[in-house]
XYZ file of C-alpha atoms in Angstrom:
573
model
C 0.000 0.000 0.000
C 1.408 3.406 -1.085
C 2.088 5.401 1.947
C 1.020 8.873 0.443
C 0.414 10.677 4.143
C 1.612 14.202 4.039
C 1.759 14.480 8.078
C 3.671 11.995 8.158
C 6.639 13.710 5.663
C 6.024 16.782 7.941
C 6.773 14.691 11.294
C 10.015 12.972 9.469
C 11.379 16.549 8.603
C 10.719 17.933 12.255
C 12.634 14.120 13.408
C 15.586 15.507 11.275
C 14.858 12.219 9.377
C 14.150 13.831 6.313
C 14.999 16.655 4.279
C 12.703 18.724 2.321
C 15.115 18.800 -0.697
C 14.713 14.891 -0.556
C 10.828 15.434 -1.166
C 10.653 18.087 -3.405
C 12.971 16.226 -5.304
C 10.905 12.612 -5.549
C 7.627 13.656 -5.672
C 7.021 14.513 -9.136
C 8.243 11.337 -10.163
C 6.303 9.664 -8.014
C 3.281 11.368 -8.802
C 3.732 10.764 -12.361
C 4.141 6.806 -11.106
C 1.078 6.758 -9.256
C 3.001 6.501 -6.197
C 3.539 7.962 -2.216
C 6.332 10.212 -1.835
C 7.538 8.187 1.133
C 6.919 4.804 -0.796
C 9.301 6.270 -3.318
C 11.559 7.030 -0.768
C 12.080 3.864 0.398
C 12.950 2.325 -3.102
C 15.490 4.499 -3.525
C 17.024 3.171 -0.275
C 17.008 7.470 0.843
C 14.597 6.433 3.864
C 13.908 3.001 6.370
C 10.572 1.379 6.934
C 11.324 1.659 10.945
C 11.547 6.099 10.563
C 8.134 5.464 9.310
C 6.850 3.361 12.271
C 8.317 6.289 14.769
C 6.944 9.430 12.786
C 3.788 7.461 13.392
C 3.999 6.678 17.064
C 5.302 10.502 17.550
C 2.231 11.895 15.533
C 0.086 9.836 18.027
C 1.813 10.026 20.920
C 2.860 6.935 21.453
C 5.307 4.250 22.220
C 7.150 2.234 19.422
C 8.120 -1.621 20.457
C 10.011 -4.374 19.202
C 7.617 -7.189 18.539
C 10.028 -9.484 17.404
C 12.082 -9.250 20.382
C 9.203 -9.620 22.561
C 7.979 -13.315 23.823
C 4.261 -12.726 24.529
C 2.646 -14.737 27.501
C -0.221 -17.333 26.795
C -2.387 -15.559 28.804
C -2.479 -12.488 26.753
C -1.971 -13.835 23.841
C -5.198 -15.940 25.638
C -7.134 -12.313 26.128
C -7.973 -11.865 22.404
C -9.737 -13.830 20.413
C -7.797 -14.166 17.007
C -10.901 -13.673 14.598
C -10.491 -9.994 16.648
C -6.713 -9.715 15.942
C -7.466 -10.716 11.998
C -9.809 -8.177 11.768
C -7.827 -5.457 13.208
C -4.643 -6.356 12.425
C -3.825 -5.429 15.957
C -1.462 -8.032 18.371
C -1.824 -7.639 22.146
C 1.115 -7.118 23.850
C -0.401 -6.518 27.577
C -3.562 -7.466 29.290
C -5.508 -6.657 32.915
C -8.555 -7.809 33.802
C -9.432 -4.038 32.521
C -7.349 -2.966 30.171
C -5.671 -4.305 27.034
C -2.218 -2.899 25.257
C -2.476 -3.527 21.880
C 0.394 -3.200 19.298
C -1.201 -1.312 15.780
C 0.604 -0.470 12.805
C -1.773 2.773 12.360
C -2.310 4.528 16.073
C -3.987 7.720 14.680
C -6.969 5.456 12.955
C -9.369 6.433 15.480
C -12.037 4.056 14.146
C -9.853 1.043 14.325
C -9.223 1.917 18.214
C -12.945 2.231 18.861
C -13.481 -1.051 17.448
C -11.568 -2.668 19.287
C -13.027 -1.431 22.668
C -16.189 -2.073 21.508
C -14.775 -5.944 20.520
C -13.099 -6.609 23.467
C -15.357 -5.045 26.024
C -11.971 -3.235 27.114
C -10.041 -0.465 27.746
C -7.533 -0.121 24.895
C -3.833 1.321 25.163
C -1.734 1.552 21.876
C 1.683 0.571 21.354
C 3.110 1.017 17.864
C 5.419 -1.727 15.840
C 5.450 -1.978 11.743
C 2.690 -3.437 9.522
C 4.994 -6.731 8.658
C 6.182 -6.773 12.837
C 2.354 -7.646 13.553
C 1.821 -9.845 10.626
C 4.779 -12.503 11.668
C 3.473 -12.064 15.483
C -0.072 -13.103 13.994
C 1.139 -15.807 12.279
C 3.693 -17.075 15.138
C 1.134 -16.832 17.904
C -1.992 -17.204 16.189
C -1.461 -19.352 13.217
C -0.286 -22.032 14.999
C 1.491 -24.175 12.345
C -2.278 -23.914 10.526
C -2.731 -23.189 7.275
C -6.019 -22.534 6.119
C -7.034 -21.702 2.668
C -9.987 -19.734 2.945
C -9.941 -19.436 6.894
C -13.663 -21.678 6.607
C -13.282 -22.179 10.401
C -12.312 -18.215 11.337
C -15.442 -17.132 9.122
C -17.643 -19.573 10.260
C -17.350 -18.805 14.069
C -17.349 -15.015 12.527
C -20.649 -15.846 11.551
C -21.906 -17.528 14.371
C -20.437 -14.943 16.895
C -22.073 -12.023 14.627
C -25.063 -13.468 14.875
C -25.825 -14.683 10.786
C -26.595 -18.333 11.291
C -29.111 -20.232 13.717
C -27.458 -23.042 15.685
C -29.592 -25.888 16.501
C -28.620 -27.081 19.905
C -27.299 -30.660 20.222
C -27.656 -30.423 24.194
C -31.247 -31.604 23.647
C -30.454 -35.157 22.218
C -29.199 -35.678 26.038
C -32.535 -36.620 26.538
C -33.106 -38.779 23.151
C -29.897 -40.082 22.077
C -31.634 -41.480 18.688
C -32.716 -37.927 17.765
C -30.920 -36.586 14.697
C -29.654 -33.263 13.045
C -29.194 -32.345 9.502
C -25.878 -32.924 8.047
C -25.409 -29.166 7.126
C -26.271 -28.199 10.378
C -24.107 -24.621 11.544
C -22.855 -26.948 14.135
C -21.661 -30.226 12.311
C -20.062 -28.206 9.507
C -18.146 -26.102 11.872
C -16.977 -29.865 13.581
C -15.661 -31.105 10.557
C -13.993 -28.056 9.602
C -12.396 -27.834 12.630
C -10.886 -31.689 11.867
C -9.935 -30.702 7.920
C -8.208 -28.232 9.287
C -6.627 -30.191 11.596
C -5.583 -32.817 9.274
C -4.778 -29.885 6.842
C -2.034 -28.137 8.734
C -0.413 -32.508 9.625
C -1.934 -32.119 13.530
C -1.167 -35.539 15.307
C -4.078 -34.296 18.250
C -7.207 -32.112 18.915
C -7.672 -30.628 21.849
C -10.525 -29.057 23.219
C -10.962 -27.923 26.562
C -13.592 -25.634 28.682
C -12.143 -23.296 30.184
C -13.715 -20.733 33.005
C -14.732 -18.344 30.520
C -13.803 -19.619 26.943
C -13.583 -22.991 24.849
C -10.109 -23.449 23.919
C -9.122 -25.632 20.637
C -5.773 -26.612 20.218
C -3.425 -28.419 17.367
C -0.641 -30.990 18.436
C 1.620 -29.760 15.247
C 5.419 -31.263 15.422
C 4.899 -31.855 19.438
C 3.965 -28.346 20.119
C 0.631 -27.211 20.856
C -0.730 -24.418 19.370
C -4.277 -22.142 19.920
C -6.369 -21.914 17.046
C -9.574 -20.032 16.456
C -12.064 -21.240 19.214
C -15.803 -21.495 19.175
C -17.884 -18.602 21.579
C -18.393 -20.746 25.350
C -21.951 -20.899 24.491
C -21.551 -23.426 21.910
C -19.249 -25.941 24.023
C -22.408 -28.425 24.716
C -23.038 -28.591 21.058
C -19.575 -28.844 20.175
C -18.883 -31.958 22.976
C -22.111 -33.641 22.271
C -21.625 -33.503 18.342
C -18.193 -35.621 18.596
C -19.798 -37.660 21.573
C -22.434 -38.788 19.142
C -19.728 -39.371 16.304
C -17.778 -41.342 18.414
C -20.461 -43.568 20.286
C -19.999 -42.431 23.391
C -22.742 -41.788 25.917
C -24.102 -38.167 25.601
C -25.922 -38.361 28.845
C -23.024 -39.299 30.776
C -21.115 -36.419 31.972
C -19.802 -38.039 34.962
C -16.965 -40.274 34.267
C -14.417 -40.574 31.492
C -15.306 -41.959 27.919
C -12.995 -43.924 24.957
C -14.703 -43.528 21.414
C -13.666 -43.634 17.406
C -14.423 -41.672 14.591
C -14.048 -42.584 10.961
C -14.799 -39.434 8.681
C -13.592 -38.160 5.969
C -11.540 -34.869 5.127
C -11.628 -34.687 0.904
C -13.143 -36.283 -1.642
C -11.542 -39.673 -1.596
C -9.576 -39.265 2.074
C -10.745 -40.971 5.222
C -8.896 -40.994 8.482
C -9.154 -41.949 12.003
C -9.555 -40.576 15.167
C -9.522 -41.728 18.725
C -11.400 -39.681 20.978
C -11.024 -39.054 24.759
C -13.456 -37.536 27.107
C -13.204 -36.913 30.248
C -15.324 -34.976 32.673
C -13.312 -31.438 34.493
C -14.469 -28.336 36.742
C -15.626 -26.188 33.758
C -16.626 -29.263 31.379
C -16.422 -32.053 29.179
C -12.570 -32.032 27.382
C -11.916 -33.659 24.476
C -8.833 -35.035 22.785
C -8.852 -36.722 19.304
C -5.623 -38.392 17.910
C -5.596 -38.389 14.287
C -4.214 -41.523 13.091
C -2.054 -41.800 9.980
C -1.371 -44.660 8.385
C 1.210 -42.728 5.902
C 3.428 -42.905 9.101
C 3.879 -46.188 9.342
C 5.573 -47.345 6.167
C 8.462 -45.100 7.032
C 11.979 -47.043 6.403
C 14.141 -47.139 8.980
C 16.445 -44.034 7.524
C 13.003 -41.713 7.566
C 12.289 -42.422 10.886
C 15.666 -40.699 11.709
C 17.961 -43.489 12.025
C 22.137 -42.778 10.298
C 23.841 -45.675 9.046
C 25.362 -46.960 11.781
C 22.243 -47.611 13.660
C 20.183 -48.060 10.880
C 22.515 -51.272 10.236
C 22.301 -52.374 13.673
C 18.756 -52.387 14.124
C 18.296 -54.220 10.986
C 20.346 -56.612 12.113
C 18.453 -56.935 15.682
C 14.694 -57.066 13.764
C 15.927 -59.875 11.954
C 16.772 -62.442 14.576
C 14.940 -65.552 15.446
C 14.141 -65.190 18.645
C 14.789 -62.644 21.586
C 12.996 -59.610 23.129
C 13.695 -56.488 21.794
C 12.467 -53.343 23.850
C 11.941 -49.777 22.335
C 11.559 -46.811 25.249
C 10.593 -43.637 25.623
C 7.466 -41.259 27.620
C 4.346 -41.080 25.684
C 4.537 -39.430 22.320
C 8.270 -40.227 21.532
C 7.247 -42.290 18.512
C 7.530 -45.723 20.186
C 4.149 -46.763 18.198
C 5.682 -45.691 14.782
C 8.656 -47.163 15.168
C 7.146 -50.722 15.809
C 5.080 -50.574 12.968
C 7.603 -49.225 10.702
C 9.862 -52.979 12.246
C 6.705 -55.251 11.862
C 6.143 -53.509 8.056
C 9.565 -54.030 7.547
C 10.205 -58.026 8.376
C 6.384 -58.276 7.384
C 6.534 -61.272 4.690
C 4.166 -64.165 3.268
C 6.105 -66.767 5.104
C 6.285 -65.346 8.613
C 3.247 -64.964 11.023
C 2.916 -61.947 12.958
C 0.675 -61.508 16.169
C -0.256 -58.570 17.645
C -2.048 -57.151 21.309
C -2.780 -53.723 21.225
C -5.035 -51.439 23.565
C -6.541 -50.167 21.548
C -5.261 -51.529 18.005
C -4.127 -47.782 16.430
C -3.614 -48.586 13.005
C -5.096 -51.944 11.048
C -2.168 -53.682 9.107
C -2.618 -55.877 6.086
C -1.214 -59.358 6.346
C -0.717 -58.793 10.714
C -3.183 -60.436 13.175
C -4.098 -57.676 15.650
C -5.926 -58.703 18.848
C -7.719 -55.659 20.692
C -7.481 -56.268 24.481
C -10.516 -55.896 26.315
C -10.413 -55.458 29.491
C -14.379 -55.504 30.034
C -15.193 -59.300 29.024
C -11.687 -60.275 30.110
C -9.275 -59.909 27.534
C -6.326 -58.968 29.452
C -3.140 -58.280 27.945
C -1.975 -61.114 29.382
C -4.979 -63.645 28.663
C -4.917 -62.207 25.131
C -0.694 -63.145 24.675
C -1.312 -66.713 26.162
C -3.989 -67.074 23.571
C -1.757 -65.757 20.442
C 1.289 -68.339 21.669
C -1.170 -71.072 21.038
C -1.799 -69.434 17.145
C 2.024 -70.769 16.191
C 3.550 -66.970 15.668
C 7.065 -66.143 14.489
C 6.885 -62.516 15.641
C 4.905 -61.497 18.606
C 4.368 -57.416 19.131
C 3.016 -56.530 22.613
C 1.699 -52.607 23.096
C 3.185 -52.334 26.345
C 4.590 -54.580 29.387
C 2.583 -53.106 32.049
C 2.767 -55.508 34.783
C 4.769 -58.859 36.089
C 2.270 -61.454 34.445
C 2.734 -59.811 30.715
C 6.391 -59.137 31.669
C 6.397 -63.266 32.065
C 4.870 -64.648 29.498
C 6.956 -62.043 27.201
C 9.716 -63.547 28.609
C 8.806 -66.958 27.980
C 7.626 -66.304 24.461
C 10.633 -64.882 23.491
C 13.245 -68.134 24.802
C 10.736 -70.395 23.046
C 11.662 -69.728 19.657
C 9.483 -66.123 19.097
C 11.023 -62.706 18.485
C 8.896 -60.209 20.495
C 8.420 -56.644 20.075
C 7.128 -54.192 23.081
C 7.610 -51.125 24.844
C 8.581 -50.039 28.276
C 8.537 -46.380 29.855
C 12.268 -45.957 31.073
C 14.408 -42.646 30.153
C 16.768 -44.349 28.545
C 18.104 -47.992 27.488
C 19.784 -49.339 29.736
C 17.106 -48.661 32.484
C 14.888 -50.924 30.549
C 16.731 -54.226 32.349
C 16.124 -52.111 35.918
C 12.410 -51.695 35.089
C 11.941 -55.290 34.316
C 13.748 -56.567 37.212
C 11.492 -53.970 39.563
C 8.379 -55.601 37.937
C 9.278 -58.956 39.273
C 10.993 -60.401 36.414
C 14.131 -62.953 37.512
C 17.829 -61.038 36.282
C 19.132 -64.525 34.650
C 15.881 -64.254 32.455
C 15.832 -60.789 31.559
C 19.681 -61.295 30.922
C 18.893 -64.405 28.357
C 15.931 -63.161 26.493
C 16.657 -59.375 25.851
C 18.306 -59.276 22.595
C 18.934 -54.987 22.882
C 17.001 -52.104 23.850
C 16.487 -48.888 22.490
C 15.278 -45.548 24.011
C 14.145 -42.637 21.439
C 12.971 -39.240 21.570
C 11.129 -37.014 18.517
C 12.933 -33.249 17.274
C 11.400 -31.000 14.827
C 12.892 -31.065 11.645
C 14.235 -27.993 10.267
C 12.256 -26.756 7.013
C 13.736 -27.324 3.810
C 12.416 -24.093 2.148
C 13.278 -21.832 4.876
C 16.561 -23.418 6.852
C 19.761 -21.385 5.884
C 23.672 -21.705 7.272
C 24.350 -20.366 10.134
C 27.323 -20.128 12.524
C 26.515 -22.184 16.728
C 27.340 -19.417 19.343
C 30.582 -20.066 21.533
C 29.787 -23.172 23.971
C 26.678 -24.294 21.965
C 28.050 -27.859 20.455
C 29.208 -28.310 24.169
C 26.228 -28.031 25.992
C 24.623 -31.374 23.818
C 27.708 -32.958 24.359
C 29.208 -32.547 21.126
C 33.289 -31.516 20.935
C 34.075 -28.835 17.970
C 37.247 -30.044 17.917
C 36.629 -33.287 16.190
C 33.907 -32.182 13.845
C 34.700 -31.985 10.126
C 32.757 -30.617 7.449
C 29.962 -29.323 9.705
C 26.451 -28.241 8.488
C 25.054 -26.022 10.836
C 21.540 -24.679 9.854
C 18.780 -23.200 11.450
C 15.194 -22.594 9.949
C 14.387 -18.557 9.625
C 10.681 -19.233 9.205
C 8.484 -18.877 5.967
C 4.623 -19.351 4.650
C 5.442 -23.437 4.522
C 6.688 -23.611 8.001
C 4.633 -20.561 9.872
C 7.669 -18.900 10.599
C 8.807 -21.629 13.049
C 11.649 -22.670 10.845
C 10.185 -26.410 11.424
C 8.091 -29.203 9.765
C 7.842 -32.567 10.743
C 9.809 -34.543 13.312
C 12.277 -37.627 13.412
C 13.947 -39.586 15.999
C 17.218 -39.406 18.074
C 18.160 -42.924 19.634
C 20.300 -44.704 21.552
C 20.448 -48.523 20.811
C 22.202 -50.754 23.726
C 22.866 -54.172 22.368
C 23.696 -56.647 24.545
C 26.858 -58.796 24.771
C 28.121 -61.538 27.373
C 30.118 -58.836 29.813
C 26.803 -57.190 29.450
C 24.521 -60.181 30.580
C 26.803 -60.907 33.304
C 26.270 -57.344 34.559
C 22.543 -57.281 34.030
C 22.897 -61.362 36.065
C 24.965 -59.566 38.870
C 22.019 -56.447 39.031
C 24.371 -54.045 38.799
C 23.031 -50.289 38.772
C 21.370 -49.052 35.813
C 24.376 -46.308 36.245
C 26.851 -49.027 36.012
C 25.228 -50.869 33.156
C 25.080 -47.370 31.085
C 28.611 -47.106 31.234
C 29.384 -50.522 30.485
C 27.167 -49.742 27.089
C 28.976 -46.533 26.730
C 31.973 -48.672 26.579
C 30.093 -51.287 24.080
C 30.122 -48.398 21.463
C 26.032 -47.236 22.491
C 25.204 -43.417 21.302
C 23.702 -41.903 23.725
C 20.659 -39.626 22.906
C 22.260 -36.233 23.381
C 25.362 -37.585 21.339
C 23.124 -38.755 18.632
C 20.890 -35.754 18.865
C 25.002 -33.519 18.587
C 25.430 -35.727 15.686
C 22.018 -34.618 13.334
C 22.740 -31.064 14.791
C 25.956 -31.557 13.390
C 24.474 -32.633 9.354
C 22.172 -29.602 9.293
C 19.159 -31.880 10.221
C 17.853 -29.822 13.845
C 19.092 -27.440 16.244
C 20.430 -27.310 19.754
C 17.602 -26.047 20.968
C 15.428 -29.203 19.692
C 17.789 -31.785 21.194
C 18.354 -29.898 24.669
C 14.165 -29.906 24.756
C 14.067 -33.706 24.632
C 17.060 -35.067 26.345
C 18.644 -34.253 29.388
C 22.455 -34.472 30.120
C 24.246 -37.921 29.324
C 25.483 -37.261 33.425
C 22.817 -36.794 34.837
């Protein structure tokens, strides 16, 4: 937009950041050009978009700030909705339970201040910061990784909030759960949108969540949560009982927690999954929805993150006879997808693979997967005996959760099966202390498990937007990694674009450490040695550890420091 305002040329020449012999002698060109004097200026490098942003705060009297230095707090960002911030192309800075500061790019448009008292119910202070300042703080705090198209979910709450459709209440089918709504019903459009969307912008979760005074939606995007536009707190019944009914669940029942699935579809020929939780809080019914993506699990072993080394190793492991072999992590380090990606991998016509899942994620072809139910009786346990007796090469068991599953693991794996599972342990080698806490003898945890592996997830950096860069003083050292020794480092570091949302990230991988066992090692794990002790001895074996491994892809201009110091803690610690 052609910045043609003459008070603003008069405030630059009182600032002593313009001449008048520098107008006088640009503006007939740029009158003949259809342009602004100060536009003009600009191009010809004679004047800076920031002397523009103060002769603007000056002429209003008021403050210029830095929004790109600035690191805004969720609960202000929190205080305005972001269909308001769209539509005023304003960012709040500071909030009071009376007052809210909000950063403009044009402080003397006295309509745009009204309107956002009037929107926000407020009073409104002014800060100042340039046009393109408050567009990358919109789309850093508000965009959330979420990329819309025609913003269908912003205008349709826009339209509900304003008042322009009727919303038929789903709260009444409490009482009749076989009633039924239309299928372009305000409320079940604005639903599925709210899932595309999801989908669209490669969310693994949904979150929605009743707050005291507002219904928050969030995307899981790359392991980071972000707020997206949220429905008004009037329509969190409909919302709730809309994906209660969608999912099976119980809309009556408010009292205790629910499990559900929904099967829907987001484009013409695209279905997907979700898994829905609900469970009852102080201000309301939240639910969480996991999108499941089969896409995910077809990965080879080098997408999900692994470098040669590993990669050969763990090859090597998935293709024994027999043995256990234990992946670890917390929830949502990519345990799941890395057993698939195994049982896709050795999955072939002559071998016979079992699994017990709860609940079975993702249906694979040619793989017998058993859900467990605990409510007739399928145990995890019951439901392993039962497989042993169906002649399996390859067993893969969710989770070993207690010391009866833990046993019959055990024995599956030193009767000729190779078994898969998981355990929650920080790293590998406290997989053997966690087995031996759940009851399980040391001389049979030392000759069944084959290896273990721990893994955590880092954001990727994006390939559009990631550039060179050069690590501060002390920054390869604080993941463990010694400049000294590195050759031919790629250090990069996303800047942030339209592809990424200025997060200079998309997608994730893994970092691992793989502990295989040898004899000295069984001995050790025989003798129950410290899970201290037994690290080092695995140290000694050759194992990378996770921050070394993490150093390593920091190292090949695959992630940053930050990433790796988020998900790992100190190899001494």
């Amino acid at each position: 937009m052609a910045v043609k305002d003459d008070y603003l040329i008069d405030s630059l020449i009182d600032m002593g950041l313009l001449t008048t012999e520098q107008v006088d002698e640009v503006r007939p060109d740029a009158e003949s050009a259809g342009e602004g004097v100060l536009d003009s200026l600009i191009a010809r490098g004679e004047l800076m978009g920031e002397n523009i942003t103060m002769a603007k705060a000056a002429h209003a009297g008021a403050e210029v700030i830095e929004l790109g230095a600035m690191s805004l707090e969720d609960k202000v960002i929190s205080a305005v909705p972001r269909n308001v911030v769209k539509r005023f192309n304003a960012v709040p800075v500071y909030a009071s339970d009376d007052s809210v500061t909000m950063a403009v790019s044009e402080p003397s448009d006295l309509e745009l201040i009204d309107g956002l008292q009037v929107a926000l119910g407020k009073q409104i202070e002014i800060r100042v910061a340039s046009e393109q300042e408050i567009e990358d703080a919109i789309s850093r705090y508000y965009a959330g990784g979420v990329q819309r198209g025609d913003d269908s979910v912003s205008k349709m709450i826009q339209d509900i909030t304003e008042g322009e459709v009727e919303i038929e209440t789903l709260g009444a089918l409490a009482e009749d759960e076989g009633g039924e709504v239309e299928a372009d019903a305000p409320i079940i459009k604005l639903v599925s949108q709210i899932i595309i969307d999801a989908y669209n912008s490669r969310a693994s979760d949904i979150h929605l969540e009743p707050m005291a005074d507002r219904f928050r939606v969030r995307y899981r995007i790359d392991g980071v949560l972000h707020e997206v536009d949220s429905p008004p707190k009037r329509l969190q019944g409909s919302v709730i009982s809309r994906l209660k009914i969608q999912s099976n669940m119980s809309i009556s029942e408010r009292r205790i927690p629910q499990d559900g699935r929904i099967n829907t579809g987001v484009g013409e020929d695209k279905t997907i999954d979700l898994r829905v939780s609900c469970i009852p809080t102080t201000h309301g019914e939240s639910i969480v929805m996991r999108i499941l993506d089969k896409s995910g699990l077809r990965l080879g072993l080098s997408e999900l993150g692994f470098f040669a080394d590993d990669k050969a190793t763990f090859e090597k492991l998935i293709g024994l006879p027999d043995g256990i072999l234990l992946v670890t992590g917390p929830t949502g380090s990519g345990k799941t997808t890395t057993l698939y990606s195994c049982l896709h991998f050795i999955n072939r016509p002559d071998r016979k693979i079992i699994t017990v899942e709860d609940p079975v994620e993702y249906q694979l072809d040619g793989i017998n997967q058993v859900q467990v139910h605990e409510a007739v009786g399928l145990s995890f346990a019951r439901a392993l005996r039962a497989m042993l007796r169906q002649s399996p090469n390859i067993v893969m068991l969710g989770e070993i959760r207690d010391l009866e599953t833990a046993t019959i693991a055990i024995n599956a794996s030193l009767t000729g099966h190779l078994v898969f599972s998981t355990l929650h342990t920080n790293d590998a080698p406290s997989a053997v202390t966690r087995l031996v806490d759940i009851g399980i003898k040391p001389f049979l945890v030392a000759s069944s498990t084959r290896a273990m592996m721990a893994q955590r997830l880092v954001r990727k950096l994006c390939p559009a937007c990631q550039a060179p860069y050069e690590p501060a003083a002390g920054e390869l050292e604080s993941i463990g990694g010694n400049p000294a020794t590195v050759t031919d480092p790629k250090y990069m570091k996303g800047k942030g674009c339209g592809k990424c949302n200025n997060t200079g990230h998309r997608g994730r991988f893994g970092i691992f450490e793989v502990f295989v066992l040898d004899d000295a090692a069984r001995k050790l794990v025989f003798d129950q040695v410290p899970s201290s002790v037994l690290r080092a001895k695995a140290r000694e074996l050759g194992m990378t550890t996770l921050r070394e491994d993490g150093a390593r892809k920091v190292i090949a201009g695959l992630t940053t420091t930050e990433e790796v110091l988020r998900v790992t803690v100190g190899d001494d610690a």
